[in-house]
PDB file of C-alpha atoms in Angstrom:
ATOM      1  CA  MET A   2     -12.725  17.682  33.943  1.00  0.00           C
ATOM      2  CA  SER A   3     -10.831  15.420  35.979  1.00  0.00           C
ATOM      3  CA  VAL A   4      -8.898  12.861  34.504  1.00  0.00           C
ATOM      4  CA  ALA A   5      -9.436   9.331  36.800  1.00  0.00           C
ATOM      5  CA  VAL A   6      -6.660   7.881  38.765  1.00  0.00           C
ATOM      6  CA  ARG A   7      -5.310   4.415  37.012  1.00  0.00           C
ATOM      7  CA  VAL A   8      -5.307   1.542  39.877  1.00  0.00           C
ATOM      8  CA  ILE A   9      -1.983  -0.188  38.359  1.00  0.00           C
ATOM      9  CA  PRO A  10      -1.324  -3.645  40.163  1.00  0.00           C
ATOM     10  CA  CYS A  11       2.942  -4.446  39.336  1.00  0.00           C
ATOM     11  CA  LEU A  12       3.914  -7.978  38.896  1.00  0.00           C
ATOM     12  CA  ASP A  13       7.874  -8.521  39.255  1.00  0.00           C
ATOM     13  CA  VAL A  14       8.845 -11.395  37.444  1.00  0.00           C
ATOM     14  CA  ASP A  15      11.560 -13.514  37.684  1.00  0.00           C
ATOM     15  CA  ALA A  16      11.993 -16.905  36.068  1.00  0.00           C
ATOM     16  CA  GLY A  17       8.295 -16.867  35.139  1.00  0.00           C
ATOM     17  CA  ARG A  18       7.163 -16.172  38.877  1.00  0.00           C
ATOM     18  CA  VAL A  19       5.927 -13.903  40.221  1.00  0.00           C
ATOM     19  CA  VAL A  20       8.191 -12.724  44.132  1.00  0.00           C
ATOM     20  CA  LYS A  21       7.638  -9.738  46.174  1.00  0.00           C
ATOM     21  CA  GLY A  22      10.268  -8.560  48.964  1.00  0.00           C
ATOM     22  CA  VAL A  23      10.495  -5.318  51.029  1.00  0.00           C
ATOM     23  CA  ASN A  24      13.267  -2.902  49.590  1.00  0.00           C
ATOM     24  CA  PHE A  25      14.041  -5.201  46.997  1.00  0.00           C
ATOM     25  CA  ALA A  26      14.975  -8.093  49.073  1.00  0.00           C
ATOM     26  CA  ASP A  27      14.275 -11.395  50.381  1.00  0.00           C
ATOM     27  CA  LEU A  28      11.948 -12.358  47.537  1.00  0.00           C
ATOM     28  CA  ARG A  29       9.372 -14.701  48.034  1.00  0.00           C
ATOM     29  CA  ASP A  30       7.095 -16.230  46.032  1.00  0.00           C
ATOM     30  CA  ALA A  31       3.408 -14.947  45.041  1.00  0.00           C
ATOM     31  CA  GLY A  32       2.347 -16.839  42.423  1.00  0.00           C
ATOM     32  CA  ASP A  33       1.897 -17.597  38.324  1.00  0.00           C
ATOM     33  CA  PRO A  34       1.803 -14.015  36.877  1.00  0.00           C
ATOM     34  CA  VAL A  35      -1.122 -15.539  34.037  1.00  0.00           C
ATOM     35  CA  GLU A  36      -3.404 -16.667  36.789  1.00  0.00           C
ATOM     36  CA  LEU A  37      -3.056 -12.956  38.860  1.00  0.00           C
ATOM     37  CA  ALA A  38      -3.170 -11.326  35.504  1.00  0.00           C
ATOM     38  CA  ARG A  39      -6.401 -12.807  35.118  1.00  0.00           C
ATOM     39  CA  ARG A  40      -7.460 -12.070  39.204  1.00  0.00           C
ATOM     40  CA  TYR A  41      -6.470  -8.752  38.886  1.00  0.00           C
ATOM     41  CA  ASP A  42      -8.339  -7.677  35.172  1.00  0.00           C
ATOM     42  CA  ALA A  43     -11.309  -8.995  36.660  1.00  0.00           C
ATOM     43  CA  GLU A  44     -11.309  -7.739  40.012  1.00  0.00           C
ATOM     44  CA  GLY A  45     -11.288  -4.107  37.950  1.00  0.00           C
ATOM     45  CA  ALA A  46      -7.100  -3.225  37.962  1.00  0.00           C
ATOM     46  CA  ASP A  47      -6.820   0.036  34.716  1.00  0.00           C
ATOM     47  CA  GLU A  48      -3.646  -1.288  33.363  1.00  0.00           C
ATOM     48  CA  ILE A  49      -1.289  -3.973  34.831  1.00  0.00           C
ATOM     49  CA  THR A  50       2.582  -3.626  34.541  1.00  0.00           C
ATOM     50  CA  PHE A  51       5.228  -6.049  34.432  1.00  0.00           C
ATOM     51  CA  LEU A  52       8.554  -5.724  35.670  1.00  0.00           C
ATOM     52  CA  ASP A  53      11.456  -8.901  34.909  1.00  0.00           C
ATOM     53  CA  VAL A  54      13.830  -8.732  37.568  1.00  0.00           C
ATOM     54  CA  SER A  55      15.720 -12.155  36.703  1.00  0.00           C
ATOM     55  CA  ALA A  56      18.994 -10.907  36.909  1.00  0.00           C
ATOM     56  CA  SER A  57      20.123 -12.960  33.802  1.00  0.00           C
ATOM     57  CA  SER A  58      19.233 -12.125  29.768  1.00  0.00           C
ATOM     58  CA  GLY A  59      19.215 -15.506  29.427  1.00  0.00           C
ATOM     59  CA  ASN A  60      15.407 -15.173  31.236  1.00  0.00           C
ATOM     60  CA  ARG A  61      14.148 -13.489  28.396  1.00  0.00           C
ATOM     61  CA  GLU A  62      11.789 -15.817  26.555  1.00  0.00           C
ATOM     62  CA  THR A  63      10.739 -16.909  29.389  1.00  0.00           C
ATOM     63  CA  THR A  64       9.287 -13.392  29.729  1.00  0.00           C
ATOM     64  CA  TYR A  65       8.384 -12.492  26.416  1.00  0.00           C
ATOM     65  CA  ASP A  66       5.931 -16.143  27.038  1.00  0.00           C
ATOM     66  CA  VAL A  67       4.619 -14.686  30.063  1.00  0.00           C
ATOM     67  CA  VAL A  68       3.839 -11.586  27.815  1.00  0.00           C
ATOM     68  CA  ARG A  69       2.173 -13.432  25.360  1.00  0.00           C
ATOM     69  CA  ARG A  70       0.169 -16.251  27.229  1.00  0.00           C
ATOM     70  CA  THR A  71      -0.953 -13.041  29.682  1.00  0.00           C
ATOM     71  CA  ALA A  72      -1.778 -10.969  26.574  1.00  0.00           C
ATOM     72  CA  SER A  73      -4.274 -13.260  25.350  1.00  0.00           C
ATOM     73  CA  GLU A  74      -6.029 -13.885  28.671  1.00  0.00           C
ATOM     74  CA  VAL A  75      -6.592 -10.579  29.983  1.00  0.00           C
ATOM     75  CA  PHE A  76      -8.088  -7.121  28.135  1.00  0.00           C
ATOM     76  CA  VAL A  77      -6.995  -4.302  29.732  1.00  0.00           C
ATOM     77  CA  PRO A  78      -3.777  -2.707  29.019  1.00  0.00           C
ATOM     78  CA  LEU A  79      -0.085  -4.096  29.449  1.00  0.00           C
ATOM     79  CA  THR A  80       3.077  -2.342  30.469  1.00  0.00           C
ATOM     80  CA  VAL A  81       6.190  -4.483  30.773  1.00  0.00           C
ATOM     81  CA  GLY A  82       9.873  -3.336  31.876  1.00  0.00           C
ATOM     82  CA  GLY A  83      12.901  -4.619  33.390  1.00  0.00           C
ATOM     83  CA  GLY A  84      16.086  -5.148  30.815  1.00  0.00           C
ATOM     84  CA  VAL A  85      14.910  -3.312  27.954  1.00  0.00           C
ATOM     85  CA  ARG A  86      17.813  -1.791  26.459  1.00  0.00           C
ATOM     86  CA  SER A  87      17.543  -1.297  22.856  1.00  0.00           C
ATOM     87  CA  VAL A  88      14.838  -0.032  20.081  1.00  0.00           C
ATOM     88  CA  GLU A  89      14.003  -4.076  18.934  1.00  0.00           C
ATOM     89  CA  ASP A  90      13.772  -4.762  22.540  1.00  0.00           C
ATOM     90  CA  VAL A  91      10.827  -3.011  22.352  1.00  0.00           C
ATOM     91  CA  ASP A  92       9.217  -4.022  18.821  1.00  0.00           C
ATOM     92  CA  ARG A  93       9.675  -7.475  20.480  1.00  0.00           C
ATOM     93  CA  LEU A  94       7.991  -6.993  23.484  1.00  0.00           C
ATOM     94  CA  LEU A  95       4.657  -4.695  21.808  1.00  0.00           C
ATOM     95  CA  ARG A  96       4.577  -7.927  19.017  1.00  0.00           C
ATOM     96  CA  ALA A  97       4.384 -10.371  22.379  1.00  0.00           C
ATOM     97  CA  GLY A  98       1.573  -8.308  23.499  1.00  0.00           C
ATOM     98  CA  ALA A  99       2.263  -5.437  25.571  1.00  0.00           C
ATOM     99  CA  ASP A 100       0.757  -2.465  24.823  1.00  0.00           C
ATOM    100  CA  LYS A 101       3.440   0.066  26.883  1.00  0.00           C
ATOM    101  CA  VAL A 102       6.636  -0.484  27.577  1.00  0.00           C
ATOM    102  CA  GLY A 103       9.237   0.142  30.783  1.00  0.00           C
ATOM    103  CA  VAL A 104      12.988   1.540  30.354  1.00  0.00           C
ATOM    104  CA  ASN A 105      14.667   2.244  33.101  1.00  0.00           C
ATOM    105  CA  THR A 106      18.710   1.395  33.686  1.00  0.00           C
ATOM    106  CA  ALA A 107      19.462   1.656  29.750  1.00  0.00           C
ATOM    107  CA  ALA A 108      17.702   5.715  29.346  1.00  0.00           C
ATOM    108  CA  ILE A 109      20.105   6.488  31.910  1.00  0.00           C
ATOM    109  CA  ALA A 110      23.382   4.982  30.588  1.00  0.00           C
ATOM    110  CA  ARG A 111      22.281   5.937  26.809  1.00  0.00           C
ATOM    111  CA  PRO A 112      18.976   9.232  27.270  1.00  0.00           C
ATOM    112  CA  GLU A 113      19.109   9.078  23.476  1.00  0.00           C
ATOM    113  CA  LEU A 114      17.239   5.915  23.860  1.00  0.00           C
ATOM    114  CA  ILE A 115      13.649   7.589  24.948  1.00  0.00           C
ATOM    115  CA  SER A 116      13.871   9.702  21.876  1.00  0.00           C
ATOM    116  CA  GLU A 117      14.742   6.836  19.428  1.00  0.00           C
ATOM    117  CA  ILE A 118      11.646   4.825  21.003  1.00  0.00           C
ATOM    118  CA  ALA A 119       9.518   7.714  21.404  1.00  0.00           C
ATOM    119  CA  THR A 120      10.104   8.694  17.386  1.00  0.00           C
ATOM    120  CA  ARG A 121       9.275   4.719  16.639  1.00  0.00           C
ATOM    121  CA  PHE A 122       6.621   3.856  18.559  1.00  0.00           C
ATOM    122  CA  GLY A 123       5.240   6.745  19.905  1.00  0.00           C
ATOM    123  CA  SER A 124       5.632   8.698  23.055  1.00  0.00           C
ATOM    124  CA  GLN A 125       2.673   6.242  24.239  1.00  0.00           C
ATOM    125  CA  VAL A 126       4.251   3.785  24.377  1.00  0.00           C
ATOM    126  CA  LEU A 127       6.906   4.494  26.643  1.00  0.00           C
ATOM    127  CA  THR A 128       7.333   4.700  30.477  1.00  0.00           C
ATOM    128  CA  ILE A 129      10.635   5.681  32.417  1.00  0.00           C
ATOM    129  CA  SER A 130      11.056   4.583  35.169  1.00  0.00           C
ATOM    130  CA  VAL A 131      12.659   6.162  38.288  1.00  0.00           C
ATOM    131  CA  ASP A 132      14.060   4.457  41.349  1.00  0.00           C
ATOM    132  CA  ALA A 133      14.501   7.136  43.469  1.00  0.00           C
ATOM    133  CA  ARG A 134      15.954   7.718  47.034  1.00  0.00           C
ATOM    134  CA  ARG A 135      16.569  10.659  49.622  1.00  0.00           C
ATOM    135  CA  THR A 136      20.337  11.202  49.658  1.00  0.00           C
ATOM    136  CA  ALA A 137      22.520  10.267  52.561  1.00  0.00           C
ATOM    137  CA  GLU A 138      24.261  13.167  52.752  1.00  0.00           C
ATOM    138  CA  PRO A 139      23.247  16.343  52.252  1.00  0.00           C
ATOM    139  CA  GLY A 140      24.505  17.704  48.654  1.00  0.00           C
ATOM    140  CA  VAL A 141      24.672  15.427  46.561  1.00  0.00           C
ATOM    141  CA  THR A 142      21.760  15.913  44.389  1.00  0.00           C
ATOM    142  CA  PRO A 143      20.111  19.707  44.213  1.00  0.00           C
ATOM    143  CA  SER A 144      16.658  18.171  45.302  1.00  0.00           C
ATOM    144  CA  GLY A 145      17.957  15.684  47.702  1.00  0.00           C
ATOM    145  CA  TYR A 146      16.632  12.782  45.878  1.00  0.00           C
ATOM    146  CA  GLU A 147      18.459  10.256  43.661  1.00  0.00           C
ATOM    147  CA  VAL A 148      18.247   7.960  40.953  1.00  0.00           C
ATOM    148  CA  THR A 149      19.500   4.313  41.933  1.00  0.00           C
ATOM    149  CA  THR A 150      19.565   1.419  39.516  1.00  0.00           C
ATOM    150  CA  HIS A 151      20.290  -2.440  40.498  1.00  0.00           C
ATOM    151  CA  GLY A 152      16.705  -3.028  42.673  1.00  0.00           C
ATOM    152  CA  GLY A 153      17.927   1.016  44.544  1.00  0.00           C
ATOM    153  CA  ARG A 154      21.341  -0.956  45.586  1.00  0.00           C
ATOM    154  CA  ARG A 155      23.313   1.132  43.306  1.00  0.00           C
ATOM    155  CA  GLY A 156      23.687   5.276  43.598  1.00  0.00           C
ATOM    156  CA  THR A 157      23.939   7.351  40.969  1.00  0.00           C
ATOM    157  CA  GLY A 158      24.426  10.568  41.600  1.00  0.00           C
ATOM    158  CA  ILE A 159      22.107  12.228  38.949  1.00  0.00           C
ATOM    159  CA  ASP A 160      19.164  14.050  40.599  1.00  0.00           C
ATOM    160  CA  ALA A 161      15.890  12.485  40.803  1.00  0.00           C
ATOM    161  CA  VAL A 162      13.719  15.352  39.879  1.00  0.00           C
ATOM    162  CA  ALA A 163      15.686  17.119  36.917  1.00  0.00           C
ATOM    163  CA  TRP A 164      15.655  13.639  35.300  1.00  0.00           C
ATOM    164  CA  ALA A 165      12.092  12.778  35.803  1.00  0.00           C
ATOM    165  CA  HIS A 166      11.898  15.916  33.760  1.00  0.00           C
ATOM    166  CA  ARG A 167      14.254  15.674  31.161  1.00  0.00           C
ATOM    167  CA  ALA A 168      12.694  12.100  30.193  1.00  0.00           C
ATOM    168  CA  ALA A 169       9.668  13.845  29.795  1.00  0.00           C
ATOM    169  CA  GLU A 170      11.181  16.460  27.779  1.00  0.00           C
ATOM    170  CA  LEU A 171      13.038  13.622  25.375  1.00  0.00           C
ATOM    171  CA  GLY A 172       9.603  12.146  24.898  1.00  0.00           C
ATOM    172  CA  ALA A 173       8.788   9.468  28.063  1.00  0.00           C
ATOM    173  CA  GLY A 174       4.895   9.285  27.351  1.00  0.00           C
ATOM    174  CA  GLU A 175       5.122   8.953  31.785  1.00  0.00           C
ATOM    175  CA  VAL A 176       7.001   8.534  34.065  1.00  0.00           C
ATOM    176  CA  LEU A 177       6.372   5.894  36.865  1.00  0.00           C
ATOM    177  CA  LEU A 178       8.396   7.014  40.057  1.00  0.00           C
ATOM    178  CA  ASN A 179       9.043   4.523  42.619  1.00  0.00           C
ATOM    179  CA  SER A 180      10.598   5.468  46.261  1.00  0.00           C
ATOM    180  CA  MET A 181      12.866   2.564  46.846  1.00  0.00           C
ATOM    181  CA  ASP A 182      12.807   4.356  50.848  1.00  0.00           C
ATOM    182  CA  ALA A 183       9.421   3.160  50.832  1.00  0.00           C
ATOM    183  CA  ASP A 184       9.158  -0.007  48.247  1.00  0.00           C
ATOM    184  CA  GLY A 185       7.779  -2.662  49.988  1.00  0.00           C
ATOM    185  CA  THR A 186       7.244  -1.103  53.689  1.00  0.00           C
ATOM    186  CA  THR A 187       3.354  -0.609  53.389  1.00  0.00           C
ATOM    187  CA  ALA A 188       4.345   2.395  55.394  1.00  0.00           C
ATOM    188  CA  GLY A 189       2.690   5.554  52.449  1.00  0.00           C
ATOM    189  CA  PHE A 190       4.203   6.654  49.267  1.00  0.00           C
ATOM    190  CA  ASP A 191       6.982   8.944  49.757  1.00  0.00           C
ATOM    191  CA  LEU A 192       4.369  12.420  48.831  1.00  0.00           C
ATOM    192  CA  GLU A 193       7.454  14.875  49.320  1.00  0.00           C
ATOM    193  CA  MET A 194       9.024  13.576  46.799  1.00  0.00           C
ATOM    194  CA  PHE A 195       6.136  12.659  44.440  1.00  0.00           C
ATOM    195  CA  ALA A 196       5.035  16.259  44.667  1.00  0.00           C
ATOM    196  CA  GLU A 197       8.698  17.648  44.147  1.00  0.00           C
ATOM    197  CA  VAL A 198       8.709  15.618  40.474  1.00  0.00           C
ATOM    198  CA  ARG A 199       5.116  16.608  39.572  1.00  0.00           C
ATOM    199  CA  ALA A 200       5.766  20.167  39.923  1.00  0.00           C
ATOM    200  CA  GLN A 201       8.732  19.470  37.049  1.00  0.00           C
ATOM    201  CA  VAL A 202       6.846  17.227  35.041  1.00  0.00           C
ATOM    202  CA  ASP A 203       3.899  17.467  32.595  1.00  0.00           C
ATOM    203  CA  VAL A 204       2.773  14.175  31.238  1.00  0.00           C
ATOM    204  CA  PRO A 205       0.782  11.688  33.469  1.00  0.00           C
ATOM    205  CA  LEU A 206       2.968  10.596  36.461  1.00  0.00           C
ATOM    206  CA  ILE A 207       2.363   7.184  38.578  1.00  0.00           C
ATOM    207  CA  ALA A 208       3.555   6.913  41.938  1.00  0.00           C
ATOM    208  CA  SER A 209       4.744   3.672  43.361  1.00  0.00           C
ATOM    209  CA  GLY A 210       6.480   2.463  46.370  1.00  0.00           C
ATOM    210  CA  GLY A 211       5.124   2.058  49.968  1.00  0.00           C
ATOM    211  CA  ALA A 212       1.490   1.420  49.636  1.00  0.00           C
ATOM    212  CA  GLY A 213      -0.203   0.072  52.540  1.00  0.00           C
ATOM    213  CA  THR A 214      -3.948   1.340  53.394  1.00  0.00           C
ATOM    214  CA  PRO A 215      -6.414   2.166  50.644  1.00  0.00           C
ATOM    215  CA  GLU A 216      -6.036   5.675  52.348  1.00  0.00           C
ATOM    216  CA  HIS A 217      -2.577   6.074  51.521  1.00  0.00           C
ATOM    217  CA  PHE A 218      -3.770   5.276  47.106  1.00  0.00           C
ATOM    218  CA  SER A 219      -6.115   8.145  47.898  1.00  0.00           C
ATOM    219  CA  ALA A 220      -3.264  10.657  48.837  1.00  0.00           C
ATOM    220  CA  ALA A 221      -1.082  10.433  46.262  1.00  0.00           C
ATOM    221  CA  GLY A 222      -4.584  10.700  43.934  1.00  0.00           C
ATOM    222  CA  HIS A 223      -4.384  13.953  45.770  1.00  0.00           C
ATOM    223  CA  ALA A 224      -1.036  14.844  45.311  1.00  0.00           C
ATOM    224  CA  GLY A 225      -1.923  14.757  41.801  1.00  0.00           C
ATOM    225  CA  ALA A 226      -0.954  11.038  41.233  1.00  0.00           C
ATOM    226  CA  ASP A 227      -2.836  10.303  37.357  1.00  0.00           C
ATOM    227  CA  ALA A 228      -2.377   6.346  38.753  1.00  0.00           C
ATOM    228  CA  VAL A 229      -1.052   4.245  41.313  1.00  0.00           C
ATOM    229  CA  LEU A 230       0.374   1.409  41.656  1.00  0.00           C
ATOM    230  CA  ALA A 231       1.314  -1.312  44.112  1.00  0.00           C
ATOM    231  CA  ALA A 232       2.264  -5.058  44.605  1.00  0.00           C
ATOM    232  CA  SER A 233       2.681  -7.096  47.380  1.00  0.00           C
ATOM    233  CA  VAL A 234      -0.689  -5.457  49.467  1.00  0.00           C
ATOM    234  CA  PHE A 235      -2.547  -7.139  45.657  1.00  0.00           C
ATOM    235  CA  HIS A 236      -0.338 -10.547  45.777  1.00  0.00           C
ATOM    236  CA  PHE A 237      -1.057 -11.134  49.486  1.00  0.00           C
ATOM    237  CA  GLY A 238      -4.614 -10.547  49.601  1.00  0.00           C
ATOM    238  CA  THR A 239      -4.088  -7.495  52.109  1.00  0.00           C
ATOM    239  CA  LEU A 240      -5.946  -5.588  49.772  1.00  0.00           C
ATOM    240  CA  THR A 241      -8.547  -5.230  46.657  1.00  0.00           C
ATOM    241  CA  ILE A 242      -8.408  -3.280  43.612  1.00  0.00           C
ATOM    242  CA  GLY A 243     -12.432  -3.052  44.683  1.00  0.00           C
ATOM    243  CA  GLN A 244     -11.274  -1.469  47.872  1.00  0.00           C
ATOM    244  CA  VAL A 245      -8.846   0.788  47.019  1.00  0.00           C
ATOM    245  CA  LYS A 246     -11.173   2.818  44.615  1.00  0.00           C
ATOM    246  CA  ASP A 247     -14.420   2.661  46.582  1.00  0.00           C
ATOM    247  CA  GLN A 248     -11.909   4.198  49.353  1.00  0.00           C
ATOM    248  CA  MET A 249     -10.664   6.352  46.658  1.00  0.00           C
ATOM    249  CA  ARG A 250     -14.071   7.455  45.650  1.00  0.00           C
ATOM    250  CA  ARG A 251     -15.370   8.454  48.822  1.00  0.00           C
ATOM    251  CA  ASP A 252     -12.626  10.404  49.296  1.00  0.00           C
ATOM    252  CA  GLY A 253     -13.708  12.433  46.354  1.00  0.00           C
ATOM    253  CA  LEU A 254     -11.140  11.186  43.231  1.00  0.00           C
ATOM    254  CA  GLN A 255     -12.451   9.908  40.142  1.00  0.00           C
ATOM    255  CA  VAL A 256     -11.686   6.475  39.700  1.00  0.00           C
ATOM    256  CA  ARG A 257     -13.195   3.590  36.685  1.00  0.00           C
TER     257      ARG A 257
END
């Protein structure tokens, strides 16, 4: 039996407000996160993801407050990422009402963190976020895809396909693969990169970066995505979650 493909709106939260840009630049205000989350819950979102993009750790308490208020109002799973650096951070977010926690930079710096979180809380609470881009020069990584940090601005020299595979082996419950080249462009997911990672990773895989039309979501589902994630097309009213799910059904995919 095939598993239903999840549709996940992503809220990039900066100092308590939702923001969105193109390739992580030129951020503009997209509203109140609790209001948007409530709307997406009503529209039929399967999950909601919050990414705290605030540069300073001084905004952490704002994030916990947003998570608490959202968790009390919505009834779908809530994943929270951004600035998660320790088992204690995960514990605080789960206590605030998160169902899952996304980890990115801290796991690259210290991969053992993945095992520590999975051992303490279970793999099901841990989403590893991989911000990947195509390498400008050949030979930088074996796959031609590189892990980036700092919103795609800083290359690491780490092979994105190999890193996704290793993260899953260390205990990540799912991998969120975000194409930094496609992010915010609405030109479609990077299906070539997705296929490379899909071939190496057994855990659920979330496609992110580049969605612009309902057909783009279907294409990712047919490429093996367990979930499809988008931000700006939902925030600014280009598409509704219902439109996306209707298209995916028409294209033969199972959705909830």
